[in-house]
PDB file of C-alpha atoms in Angstrom:
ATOM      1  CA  UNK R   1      77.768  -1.650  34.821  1.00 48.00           C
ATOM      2  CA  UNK R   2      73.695  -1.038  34.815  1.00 49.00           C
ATOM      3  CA  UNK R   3      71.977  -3.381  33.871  1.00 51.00           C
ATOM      4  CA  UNK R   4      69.037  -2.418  30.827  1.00 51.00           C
ATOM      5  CA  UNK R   5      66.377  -2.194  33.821  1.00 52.00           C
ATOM      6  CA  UNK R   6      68.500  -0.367  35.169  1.00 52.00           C
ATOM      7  CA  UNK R   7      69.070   3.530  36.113  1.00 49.00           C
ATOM      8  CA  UNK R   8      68.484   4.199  32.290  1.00 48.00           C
ATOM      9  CA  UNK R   9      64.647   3.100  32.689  1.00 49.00           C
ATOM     10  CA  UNK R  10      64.023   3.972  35.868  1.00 51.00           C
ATOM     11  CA  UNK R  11      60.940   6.515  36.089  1.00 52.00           C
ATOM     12  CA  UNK R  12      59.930   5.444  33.155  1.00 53.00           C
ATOM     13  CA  UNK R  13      56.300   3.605  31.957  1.00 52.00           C
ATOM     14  CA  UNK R  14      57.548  -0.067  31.118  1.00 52.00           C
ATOM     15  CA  UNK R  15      56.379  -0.613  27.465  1.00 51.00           C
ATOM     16  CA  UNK R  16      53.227  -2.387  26.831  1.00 52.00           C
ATOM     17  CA  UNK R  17      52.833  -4.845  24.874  1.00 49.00           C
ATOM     18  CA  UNK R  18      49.493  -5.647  23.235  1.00 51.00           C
ATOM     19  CA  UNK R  19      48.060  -8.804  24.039  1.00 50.00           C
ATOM     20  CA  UNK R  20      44.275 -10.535  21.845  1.00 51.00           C
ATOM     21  CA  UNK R  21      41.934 -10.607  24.596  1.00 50.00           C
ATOM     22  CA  UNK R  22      40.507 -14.318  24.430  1.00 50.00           C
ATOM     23  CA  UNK R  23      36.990 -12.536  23.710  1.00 52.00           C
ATOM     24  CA  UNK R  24      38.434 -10.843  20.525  1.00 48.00           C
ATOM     25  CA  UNK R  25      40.144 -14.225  19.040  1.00 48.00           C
ATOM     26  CA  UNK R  26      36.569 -15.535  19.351  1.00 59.00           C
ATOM     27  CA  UNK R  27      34.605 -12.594  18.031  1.00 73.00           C
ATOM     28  CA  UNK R  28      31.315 -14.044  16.062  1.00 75.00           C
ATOM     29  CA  UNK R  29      31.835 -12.788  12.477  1.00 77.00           C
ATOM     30  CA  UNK R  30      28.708 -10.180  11.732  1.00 76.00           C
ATOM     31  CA  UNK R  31      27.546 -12.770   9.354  1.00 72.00           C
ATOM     32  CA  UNK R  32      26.287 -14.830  12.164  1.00 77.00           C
ATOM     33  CA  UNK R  33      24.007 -12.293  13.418  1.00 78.00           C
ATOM     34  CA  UNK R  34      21.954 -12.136  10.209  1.00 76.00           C
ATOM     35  CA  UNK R  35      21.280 -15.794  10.725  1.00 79.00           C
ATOM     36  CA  UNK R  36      18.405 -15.671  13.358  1.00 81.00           C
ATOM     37  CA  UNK R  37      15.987 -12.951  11.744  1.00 80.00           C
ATOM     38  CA  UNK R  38      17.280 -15.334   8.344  1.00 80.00           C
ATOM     39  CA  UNK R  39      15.602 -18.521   9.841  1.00 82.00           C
ATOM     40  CA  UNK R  40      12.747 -16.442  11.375  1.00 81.00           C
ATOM     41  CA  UNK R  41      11.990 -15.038   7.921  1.00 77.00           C
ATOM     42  CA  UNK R  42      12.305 -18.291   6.103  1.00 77.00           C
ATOM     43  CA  UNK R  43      10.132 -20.508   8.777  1.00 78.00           C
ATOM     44  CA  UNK R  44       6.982 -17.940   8.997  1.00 77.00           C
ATOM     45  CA  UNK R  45       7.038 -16.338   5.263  1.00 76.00           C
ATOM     46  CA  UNK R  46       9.351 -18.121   2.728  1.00 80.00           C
ATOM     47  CA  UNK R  47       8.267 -21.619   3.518  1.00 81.00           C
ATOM     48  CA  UNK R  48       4.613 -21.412   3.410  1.00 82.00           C
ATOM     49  CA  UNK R  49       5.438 -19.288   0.029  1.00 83.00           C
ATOM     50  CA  UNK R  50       7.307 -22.369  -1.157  1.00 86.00           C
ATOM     51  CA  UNK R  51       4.759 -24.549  -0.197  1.00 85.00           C
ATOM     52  CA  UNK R  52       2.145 -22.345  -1.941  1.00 86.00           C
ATOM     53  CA  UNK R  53       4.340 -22.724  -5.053  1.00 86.00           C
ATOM     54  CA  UNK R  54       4.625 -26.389  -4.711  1.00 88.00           C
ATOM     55  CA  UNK R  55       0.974 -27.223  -4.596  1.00 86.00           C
ATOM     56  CA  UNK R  56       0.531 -24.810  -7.711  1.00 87.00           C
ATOM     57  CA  UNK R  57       2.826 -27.425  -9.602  1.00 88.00           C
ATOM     58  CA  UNK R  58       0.447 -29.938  -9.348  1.00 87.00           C
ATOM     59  CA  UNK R  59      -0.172 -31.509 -13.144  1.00 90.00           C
ATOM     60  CA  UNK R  60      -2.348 -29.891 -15.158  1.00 88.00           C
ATOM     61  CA  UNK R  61      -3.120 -26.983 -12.767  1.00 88.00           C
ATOM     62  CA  UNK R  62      -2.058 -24.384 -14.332  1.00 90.00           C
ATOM     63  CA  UNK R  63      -3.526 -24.867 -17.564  1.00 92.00           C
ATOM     64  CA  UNK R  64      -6.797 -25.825 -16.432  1.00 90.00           C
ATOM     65  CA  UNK R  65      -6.642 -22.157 -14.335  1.00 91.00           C
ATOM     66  CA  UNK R  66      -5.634 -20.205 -17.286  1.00 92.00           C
ATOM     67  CA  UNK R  67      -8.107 -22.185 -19.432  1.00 91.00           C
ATOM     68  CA  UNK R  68     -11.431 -21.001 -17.124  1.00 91.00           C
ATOM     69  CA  UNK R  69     -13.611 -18.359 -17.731  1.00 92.00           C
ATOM     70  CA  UNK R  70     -13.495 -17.664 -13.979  1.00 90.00           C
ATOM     71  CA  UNK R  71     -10.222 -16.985 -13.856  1.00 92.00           C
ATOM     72  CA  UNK R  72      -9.940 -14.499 -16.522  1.00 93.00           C
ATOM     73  CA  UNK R  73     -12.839 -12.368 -15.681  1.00 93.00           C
ATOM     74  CA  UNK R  74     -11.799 -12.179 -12.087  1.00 92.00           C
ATOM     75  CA  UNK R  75      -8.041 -11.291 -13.427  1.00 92.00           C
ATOM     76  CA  UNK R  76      -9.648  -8.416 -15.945  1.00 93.00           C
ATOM     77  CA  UNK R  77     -11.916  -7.242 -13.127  1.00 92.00           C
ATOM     78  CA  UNK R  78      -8.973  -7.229 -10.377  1.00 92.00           C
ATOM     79  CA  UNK R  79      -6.884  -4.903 -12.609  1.00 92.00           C
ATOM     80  CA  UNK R  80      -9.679  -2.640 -13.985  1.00 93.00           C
ATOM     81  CA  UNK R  81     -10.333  -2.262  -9.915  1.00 93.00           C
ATOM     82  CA  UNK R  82      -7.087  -1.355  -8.924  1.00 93.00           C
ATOM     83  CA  UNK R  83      -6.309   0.533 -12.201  1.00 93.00           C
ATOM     84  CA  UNK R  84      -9.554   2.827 -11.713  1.00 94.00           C
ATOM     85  CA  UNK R  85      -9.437   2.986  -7.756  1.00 94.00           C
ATOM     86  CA  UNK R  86      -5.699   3.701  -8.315  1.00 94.00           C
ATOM     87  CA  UNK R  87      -7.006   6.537 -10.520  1.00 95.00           C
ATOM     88  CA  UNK R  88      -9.451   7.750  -8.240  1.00 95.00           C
ATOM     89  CA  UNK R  89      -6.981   7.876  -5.418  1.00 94.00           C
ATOM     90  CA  UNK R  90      -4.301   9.986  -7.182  1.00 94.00           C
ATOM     91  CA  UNK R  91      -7.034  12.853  -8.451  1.00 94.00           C
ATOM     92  CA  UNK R  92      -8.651  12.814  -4.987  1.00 94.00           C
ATOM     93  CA  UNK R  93      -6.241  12.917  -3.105  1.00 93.00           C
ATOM     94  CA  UNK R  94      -4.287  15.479  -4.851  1.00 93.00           C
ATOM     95  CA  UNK R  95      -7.002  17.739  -4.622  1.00 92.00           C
ATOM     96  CA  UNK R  96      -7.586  17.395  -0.892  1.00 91.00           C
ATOM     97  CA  UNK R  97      -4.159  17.215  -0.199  1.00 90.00           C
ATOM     98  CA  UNK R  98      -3.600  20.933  -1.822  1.00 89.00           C
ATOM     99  CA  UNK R  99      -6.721  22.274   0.268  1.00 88.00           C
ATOM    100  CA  UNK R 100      -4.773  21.144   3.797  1.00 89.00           C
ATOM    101  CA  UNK R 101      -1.366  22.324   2.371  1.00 84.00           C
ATOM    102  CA  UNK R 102      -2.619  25.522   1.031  1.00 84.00           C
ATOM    103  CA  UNK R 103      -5.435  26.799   1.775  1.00 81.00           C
ATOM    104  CA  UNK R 104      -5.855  28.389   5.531  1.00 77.00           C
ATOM    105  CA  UNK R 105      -8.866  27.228   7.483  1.00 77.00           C
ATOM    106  CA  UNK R 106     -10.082  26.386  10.863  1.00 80.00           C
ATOM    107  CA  UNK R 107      -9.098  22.515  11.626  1.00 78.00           C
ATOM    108  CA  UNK R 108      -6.268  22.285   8.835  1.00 75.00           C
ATOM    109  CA  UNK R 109      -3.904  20.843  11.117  1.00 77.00           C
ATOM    110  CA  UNK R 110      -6.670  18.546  12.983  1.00 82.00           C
ATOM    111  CA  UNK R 111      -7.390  17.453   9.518  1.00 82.00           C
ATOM    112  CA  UNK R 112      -3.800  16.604   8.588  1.00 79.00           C
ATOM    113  CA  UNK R 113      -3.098  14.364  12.001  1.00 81.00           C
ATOM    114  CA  UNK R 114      -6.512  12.975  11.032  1.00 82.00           C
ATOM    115  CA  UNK R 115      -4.424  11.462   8.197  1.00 82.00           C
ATOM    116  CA  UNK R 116      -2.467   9.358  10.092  1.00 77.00           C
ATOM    117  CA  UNK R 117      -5.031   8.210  12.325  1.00 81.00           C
ATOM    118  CA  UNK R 118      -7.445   7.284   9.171  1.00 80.00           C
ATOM    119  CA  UNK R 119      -4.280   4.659   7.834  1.00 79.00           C
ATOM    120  CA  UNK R 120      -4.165   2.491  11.054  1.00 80.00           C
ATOM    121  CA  UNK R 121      -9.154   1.773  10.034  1.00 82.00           C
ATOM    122  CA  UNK R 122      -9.181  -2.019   8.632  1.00 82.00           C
ATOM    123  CA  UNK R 123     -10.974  -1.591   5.587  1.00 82.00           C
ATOM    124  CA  UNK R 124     -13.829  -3.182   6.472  1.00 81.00           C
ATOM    125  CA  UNK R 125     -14.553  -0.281   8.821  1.00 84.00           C
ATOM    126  CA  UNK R 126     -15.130   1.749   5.678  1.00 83.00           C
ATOM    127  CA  UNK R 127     -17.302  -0.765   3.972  1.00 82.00           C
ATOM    128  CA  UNK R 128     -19.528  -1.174   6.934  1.00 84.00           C
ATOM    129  CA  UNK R 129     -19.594   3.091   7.235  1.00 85.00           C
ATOM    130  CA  UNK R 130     -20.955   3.405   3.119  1.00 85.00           C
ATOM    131  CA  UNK R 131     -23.404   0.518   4.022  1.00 83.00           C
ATOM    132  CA  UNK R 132     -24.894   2.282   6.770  1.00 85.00           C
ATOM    133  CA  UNK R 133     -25.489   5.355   4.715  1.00 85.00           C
ATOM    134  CA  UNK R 134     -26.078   3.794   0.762  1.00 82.00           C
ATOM    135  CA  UNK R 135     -26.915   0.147   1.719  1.00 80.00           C
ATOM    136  CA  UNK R 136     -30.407  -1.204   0.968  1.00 79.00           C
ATOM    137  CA  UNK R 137     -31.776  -0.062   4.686  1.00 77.00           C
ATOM    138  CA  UNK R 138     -29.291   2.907   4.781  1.00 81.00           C
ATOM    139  CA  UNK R 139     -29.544   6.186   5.506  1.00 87.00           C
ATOM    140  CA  UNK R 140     -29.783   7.550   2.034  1.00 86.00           C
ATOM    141  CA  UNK R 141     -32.384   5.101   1.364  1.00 84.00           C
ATOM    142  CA  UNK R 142     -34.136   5.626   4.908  1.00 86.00           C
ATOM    143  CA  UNK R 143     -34.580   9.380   3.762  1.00 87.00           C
ATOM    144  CA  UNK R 144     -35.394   8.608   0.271  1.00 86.00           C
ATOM    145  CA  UNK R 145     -38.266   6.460   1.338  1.00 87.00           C
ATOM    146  CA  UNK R 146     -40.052   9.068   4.100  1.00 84.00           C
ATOM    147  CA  UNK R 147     -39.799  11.929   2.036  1.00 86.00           C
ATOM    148  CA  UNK R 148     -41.364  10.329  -1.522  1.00 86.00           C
ATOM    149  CA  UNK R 149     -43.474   7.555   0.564  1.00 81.00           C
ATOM    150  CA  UNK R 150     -41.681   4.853  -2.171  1.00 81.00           C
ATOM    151  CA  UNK R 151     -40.863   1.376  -0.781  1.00 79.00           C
ATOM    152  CA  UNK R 152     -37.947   1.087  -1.628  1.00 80.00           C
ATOM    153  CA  UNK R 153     -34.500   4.019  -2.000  1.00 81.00           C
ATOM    154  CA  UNK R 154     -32.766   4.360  -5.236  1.00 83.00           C
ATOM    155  CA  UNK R 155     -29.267   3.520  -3.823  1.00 81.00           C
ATOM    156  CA  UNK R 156     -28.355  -0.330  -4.453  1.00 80.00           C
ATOM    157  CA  UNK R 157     -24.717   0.161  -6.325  1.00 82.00           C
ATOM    158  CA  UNK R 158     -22.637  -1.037  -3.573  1.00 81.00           C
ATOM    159  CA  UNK R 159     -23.082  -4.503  -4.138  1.00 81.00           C
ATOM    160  CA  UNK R 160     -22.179  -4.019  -7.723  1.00 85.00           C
ATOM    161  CA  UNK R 161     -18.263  -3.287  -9.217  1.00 87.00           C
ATOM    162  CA  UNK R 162     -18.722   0.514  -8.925  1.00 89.00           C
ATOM    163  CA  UNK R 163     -19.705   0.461  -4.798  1.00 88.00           C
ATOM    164  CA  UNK R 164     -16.334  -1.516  -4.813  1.00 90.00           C
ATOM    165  CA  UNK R 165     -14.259   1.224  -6.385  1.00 92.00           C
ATOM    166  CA  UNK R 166     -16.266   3.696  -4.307  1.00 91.00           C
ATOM    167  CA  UNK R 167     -15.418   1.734  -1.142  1.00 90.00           C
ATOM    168  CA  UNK R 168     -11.415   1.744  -2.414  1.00 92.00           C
ATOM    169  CA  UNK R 169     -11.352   5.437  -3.152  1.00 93.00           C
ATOM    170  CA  UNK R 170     -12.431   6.181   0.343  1.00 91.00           C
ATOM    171  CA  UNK R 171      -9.930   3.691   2.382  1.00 92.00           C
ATOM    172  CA  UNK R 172      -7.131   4.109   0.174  1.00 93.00           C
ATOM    173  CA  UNK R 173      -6.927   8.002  -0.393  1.00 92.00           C
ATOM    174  CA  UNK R 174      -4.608   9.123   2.377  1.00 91.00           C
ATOM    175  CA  UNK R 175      -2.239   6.876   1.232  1.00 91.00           C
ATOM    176  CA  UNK R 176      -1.589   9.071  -1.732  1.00 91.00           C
ATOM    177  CA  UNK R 177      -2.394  12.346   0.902  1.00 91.00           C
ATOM    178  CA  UNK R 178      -0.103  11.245   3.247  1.00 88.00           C
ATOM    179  CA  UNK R 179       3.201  10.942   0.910  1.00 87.00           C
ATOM    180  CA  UNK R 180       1.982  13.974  -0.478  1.00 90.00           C
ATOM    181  CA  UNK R 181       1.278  16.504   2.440  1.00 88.00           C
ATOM    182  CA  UNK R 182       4.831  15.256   3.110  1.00 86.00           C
ATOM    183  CA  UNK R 183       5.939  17.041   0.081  1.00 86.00           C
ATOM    184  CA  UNK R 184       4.358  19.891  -0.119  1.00 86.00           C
ATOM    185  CA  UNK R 185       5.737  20.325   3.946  1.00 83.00           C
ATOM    186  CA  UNK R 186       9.275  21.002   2.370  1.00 83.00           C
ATOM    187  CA  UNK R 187       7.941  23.389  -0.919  1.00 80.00           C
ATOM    188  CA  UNK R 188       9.759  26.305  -0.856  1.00 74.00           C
ATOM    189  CA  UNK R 189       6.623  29.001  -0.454  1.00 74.00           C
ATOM    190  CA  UNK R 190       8.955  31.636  -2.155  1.00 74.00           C
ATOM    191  CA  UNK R 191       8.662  29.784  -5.299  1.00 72.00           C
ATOM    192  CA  UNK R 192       4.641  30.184  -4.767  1.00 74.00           C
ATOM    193  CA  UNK R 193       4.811  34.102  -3.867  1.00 73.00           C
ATOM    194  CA  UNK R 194       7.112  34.948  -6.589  1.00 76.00           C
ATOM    195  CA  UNK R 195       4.710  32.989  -9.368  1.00 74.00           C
ATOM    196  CA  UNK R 196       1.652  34.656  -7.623  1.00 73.00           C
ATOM    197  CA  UNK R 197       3.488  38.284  -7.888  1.00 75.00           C
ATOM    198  CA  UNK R 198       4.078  37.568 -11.305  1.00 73.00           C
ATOM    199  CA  UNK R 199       0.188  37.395 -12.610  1.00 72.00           C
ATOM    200  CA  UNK R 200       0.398  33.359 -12.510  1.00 72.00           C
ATOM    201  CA  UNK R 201      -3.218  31.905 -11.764  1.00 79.00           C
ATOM    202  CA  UNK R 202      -3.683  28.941  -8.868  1.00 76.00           C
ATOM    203  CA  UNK R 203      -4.563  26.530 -11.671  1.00 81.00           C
ATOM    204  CA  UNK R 204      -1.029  27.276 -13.441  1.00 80.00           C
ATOM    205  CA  UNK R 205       0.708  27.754 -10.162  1.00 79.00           C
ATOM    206  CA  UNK R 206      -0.643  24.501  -9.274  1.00 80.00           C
ATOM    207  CA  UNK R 207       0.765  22.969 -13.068  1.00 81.00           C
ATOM    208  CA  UNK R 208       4.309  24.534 -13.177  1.00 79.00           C
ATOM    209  CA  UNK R 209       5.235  24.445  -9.868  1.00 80.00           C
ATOM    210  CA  UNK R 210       3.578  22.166  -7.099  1.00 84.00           C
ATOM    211  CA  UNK R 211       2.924  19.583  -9.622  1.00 84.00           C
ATOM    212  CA  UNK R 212       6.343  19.023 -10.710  1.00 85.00           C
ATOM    213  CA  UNK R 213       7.305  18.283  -6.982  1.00 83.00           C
ATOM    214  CA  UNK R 214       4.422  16.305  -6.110  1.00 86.00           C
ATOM    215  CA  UNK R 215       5.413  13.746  -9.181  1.00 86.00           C
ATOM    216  CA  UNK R 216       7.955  11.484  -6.724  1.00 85.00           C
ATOM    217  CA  UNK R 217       5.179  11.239  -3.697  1.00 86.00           C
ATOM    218  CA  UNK R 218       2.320  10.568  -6.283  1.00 89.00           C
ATOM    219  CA  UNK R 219       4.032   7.635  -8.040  1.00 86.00           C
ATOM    220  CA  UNK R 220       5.026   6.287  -4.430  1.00 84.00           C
ATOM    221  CA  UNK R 221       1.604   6.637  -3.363  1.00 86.00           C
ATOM    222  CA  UNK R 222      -0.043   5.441  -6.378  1.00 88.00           C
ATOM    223  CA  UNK R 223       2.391   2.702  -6.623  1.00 86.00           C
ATOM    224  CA  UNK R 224       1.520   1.692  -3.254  1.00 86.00           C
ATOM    225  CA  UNK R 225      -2.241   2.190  -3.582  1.00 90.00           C
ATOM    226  CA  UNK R 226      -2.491  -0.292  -7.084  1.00 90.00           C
ATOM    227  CA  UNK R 227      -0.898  -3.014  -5.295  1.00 88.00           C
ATOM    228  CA  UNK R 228      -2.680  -3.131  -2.224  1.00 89.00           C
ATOM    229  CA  UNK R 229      -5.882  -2.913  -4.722  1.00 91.00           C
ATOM    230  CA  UNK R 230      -4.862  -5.839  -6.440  1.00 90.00           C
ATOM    231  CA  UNK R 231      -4.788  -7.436  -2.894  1.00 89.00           C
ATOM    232  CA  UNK R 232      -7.927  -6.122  -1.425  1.00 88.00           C
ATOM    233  CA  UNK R 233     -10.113  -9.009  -0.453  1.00 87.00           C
ATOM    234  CA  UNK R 234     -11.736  -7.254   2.692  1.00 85.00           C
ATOM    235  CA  UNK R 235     -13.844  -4.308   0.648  1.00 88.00           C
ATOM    236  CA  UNK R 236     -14.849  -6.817  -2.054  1.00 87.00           C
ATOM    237  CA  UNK R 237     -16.341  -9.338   0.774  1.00 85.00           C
ATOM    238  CA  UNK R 238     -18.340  -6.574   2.894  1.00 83.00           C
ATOM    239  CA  UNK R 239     -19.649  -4.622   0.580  1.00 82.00           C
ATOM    240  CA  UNK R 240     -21.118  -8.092  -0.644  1.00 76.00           C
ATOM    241  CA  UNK R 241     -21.352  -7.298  -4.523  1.00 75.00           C
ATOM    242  CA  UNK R 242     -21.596 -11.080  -5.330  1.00 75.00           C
ATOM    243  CA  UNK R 243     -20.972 -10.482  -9.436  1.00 79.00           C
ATOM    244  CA  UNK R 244     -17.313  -8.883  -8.519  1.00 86.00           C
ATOM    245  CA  UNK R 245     -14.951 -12.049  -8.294  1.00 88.00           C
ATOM    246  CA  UNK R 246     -11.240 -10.888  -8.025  1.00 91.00           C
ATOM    247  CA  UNK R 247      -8.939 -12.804  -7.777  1.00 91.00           C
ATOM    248  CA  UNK R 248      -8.352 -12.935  -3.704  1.00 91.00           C
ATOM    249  CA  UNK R 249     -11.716 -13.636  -3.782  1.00 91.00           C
ATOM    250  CA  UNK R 250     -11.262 -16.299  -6.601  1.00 91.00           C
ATOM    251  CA  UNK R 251      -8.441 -18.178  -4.141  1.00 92.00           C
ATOM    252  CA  UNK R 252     -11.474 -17.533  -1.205  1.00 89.00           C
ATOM    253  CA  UNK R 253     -13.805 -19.424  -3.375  1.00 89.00           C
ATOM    254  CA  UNK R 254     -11.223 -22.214  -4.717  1.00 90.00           C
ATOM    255  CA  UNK R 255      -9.966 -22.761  -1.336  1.00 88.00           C
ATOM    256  CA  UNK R 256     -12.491 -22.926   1.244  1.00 88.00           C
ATOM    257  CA  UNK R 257     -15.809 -23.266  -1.011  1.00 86.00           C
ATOM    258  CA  UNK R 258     -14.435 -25.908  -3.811  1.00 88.00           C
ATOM    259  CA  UNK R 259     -11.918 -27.617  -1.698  1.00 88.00           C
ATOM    260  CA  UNK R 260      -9.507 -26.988  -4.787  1.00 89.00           C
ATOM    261  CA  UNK R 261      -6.040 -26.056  -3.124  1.00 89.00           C
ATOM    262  CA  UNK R 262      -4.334 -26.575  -6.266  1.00 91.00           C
ATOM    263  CA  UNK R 263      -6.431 -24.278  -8.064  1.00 92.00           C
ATOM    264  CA  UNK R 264      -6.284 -21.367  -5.382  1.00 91.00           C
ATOM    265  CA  UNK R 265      -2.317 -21.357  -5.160  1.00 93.00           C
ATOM    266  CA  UNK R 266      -1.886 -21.187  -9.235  1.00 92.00           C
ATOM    267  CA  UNK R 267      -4.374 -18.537  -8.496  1.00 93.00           C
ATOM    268  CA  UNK R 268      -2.292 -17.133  -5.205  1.00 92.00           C
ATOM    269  CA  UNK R 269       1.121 -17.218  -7.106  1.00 92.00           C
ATOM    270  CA  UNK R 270      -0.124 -14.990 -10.597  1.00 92.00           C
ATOM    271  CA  UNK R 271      -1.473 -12.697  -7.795  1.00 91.00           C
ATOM    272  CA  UNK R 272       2.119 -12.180  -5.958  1.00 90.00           C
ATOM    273  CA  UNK R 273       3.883 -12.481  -9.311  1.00 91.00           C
ATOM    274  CA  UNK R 274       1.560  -9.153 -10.930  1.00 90.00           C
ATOM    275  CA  UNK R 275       2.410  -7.573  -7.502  1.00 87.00           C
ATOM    276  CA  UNK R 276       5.831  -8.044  -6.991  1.00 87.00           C
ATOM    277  CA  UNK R 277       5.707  -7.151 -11.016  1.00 87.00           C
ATOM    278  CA  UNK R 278       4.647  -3.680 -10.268  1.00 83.00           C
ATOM    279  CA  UNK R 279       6.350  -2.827  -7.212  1.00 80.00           C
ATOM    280  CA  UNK R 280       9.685  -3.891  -9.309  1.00 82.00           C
ATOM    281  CA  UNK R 281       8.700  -1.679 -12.506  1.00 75.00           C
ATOM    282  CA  UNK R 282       7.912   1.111  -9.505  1.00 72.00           C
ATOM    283  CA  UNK R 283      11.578   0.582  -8.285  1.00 75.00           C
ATOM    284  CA  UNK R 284      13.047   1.242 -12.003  1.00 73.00           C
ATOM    285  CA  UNK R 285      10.888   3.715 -13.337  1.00 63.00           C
ATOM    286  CA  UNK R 286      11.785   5.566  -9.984  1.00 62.00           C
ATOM    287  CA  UNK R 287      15.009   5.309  -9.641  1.00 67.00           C
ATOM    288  CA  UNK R 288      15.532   6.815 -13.604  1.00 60.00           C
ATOM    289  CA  UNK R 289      12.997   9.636 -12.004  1.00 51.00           C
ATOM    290  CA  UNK R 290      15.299   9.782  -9.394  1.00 52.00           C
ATOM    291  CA  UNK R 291      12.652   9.695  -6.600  1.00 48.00           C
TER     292      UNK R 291
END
């Protein structure tokens, strides 16, 4: 009689029979993986943040902060900034935005790549550009003062609030242009061709039909534009208007010229708290948009 290895199994693949690697029993679980950039994270951003916070709970800090006349004017003047730069931003760059997407002309697409280029200038390259064309012994003020023989130009408001928001128009317009020539890249043209064939003018085309698609990249753009506004410490130091205390600034001041660490992180933390404010209201109000 055969035995089971037999004649019965001969010629045939012997069965096989799965056996855990010692590398799979000891697989890392994926948790572990998140640890490193977790402990990176916490040591170079999270800590000093908690330290920030810490020093701001010193007694008596925060309502000696809140109770200053410092403080409040540079908090009113920080979000009248942003709010009107912010503004400024959306209507500008809207408009120029439209010319590139729509309107043939030599350059367009030089122009657009310019764009991207123009995101990567610090903004203090900006600030020192406007003062070498409306500073005191600018340009502007260079002509001004050969043609009419005066001593002196008529240009001295960038050192005052308004040269600021001038100064954040300028640097901070593509990054409303950018999100929208994004946008207006995927428009359908039909849409535009059949509204034109219909008798529609470009200011209505431009209401009823690009507008209404441009809303998600404006608020993103806008959104992104009034918070790094309320951060902007750069323009406000370069332009030197001395009378515009924001509230970077204001932490500038309490830190390094008063010595008063406590003061600059209650200062630092209402900062990050509007901020992170806004970009959360952003998040909501978008995602009912659906954007």
């Amino acid at each position: 009689m055969a035995s089971p290895a037999g004649p019965l199994t001969e010629g045939r693949p012997a069965a096989v029979v799965p056996v855990r690697s010692a590398a799979a029993e000891r697989r890392i679980p994926p948790f572990v993986w998140a640890l490193p950039p977790v402990a990176a994270l916490g040591l170079v951003f999270l800590y000093p943040l908690a330290l920030v916070v810490q020093e701001s709970l010193a007694p008596g800090a925060y309502a000696d902060v809140f109770a200053s006349e410092a403080f409040r004017e540079a908090l009113v003047t920080t979000v009248w900034l942003a709010v009107g730069a912010t503004v400024g931003c959306l209507v500008l760059g809207f408009a120029l935005a439209l010319v590139i997407a729509f309107v043939p002309f030599p350059g367009g697409k030089a122009v657009a790549k310019f764009i991207d280029v123009f995101l990567s200038f610090p903004s203090f390259l900006i600030t020192l550009a406007l003062l070498f064309i409306y500073g005191t012994v600018g340009m502007a003020n260079g002509l001004w003062t050969d043609a009419t023989g005066a001593s002196s130009g008529p240009f001295h408001f960038l050192t005052t609030p308004w040269g600021v928001l001038l100064a954040e128009i300028t640097y901070f317009t593509p990054f409303v242009m950018r999100p929208l020539l994004a946008a207006f890249s995927q428009l359908d043209t039909a849409q535009l061709e059949v509204a034109s064939s219909l008798g529609a003018r470009p200011a209505r085309i431009v209401r009823k039909v690009i507008l209404p698609e441009a809303l998600p990249a404006l608020a993103a753009g806008g959104s992104l534009v009034l918070v790094m506004c309320l951060n902007e410490f750069g323009i406000v130091l370069f332009t030197g208007a001395k009378g515009v205390t924001t509230l970077p600034m204001l932490v500038y001041s309490k830190a390094i010229l008063e010595s008063d660490y406590a003061a600059a992180c209650v200062v630092a933390v209402v900062n990050i708290a509007i901020s992170v404010g806004l970009y959360g209201l952003y998040r909501v109000v978008s995602k009912r948009a659906g954007a």
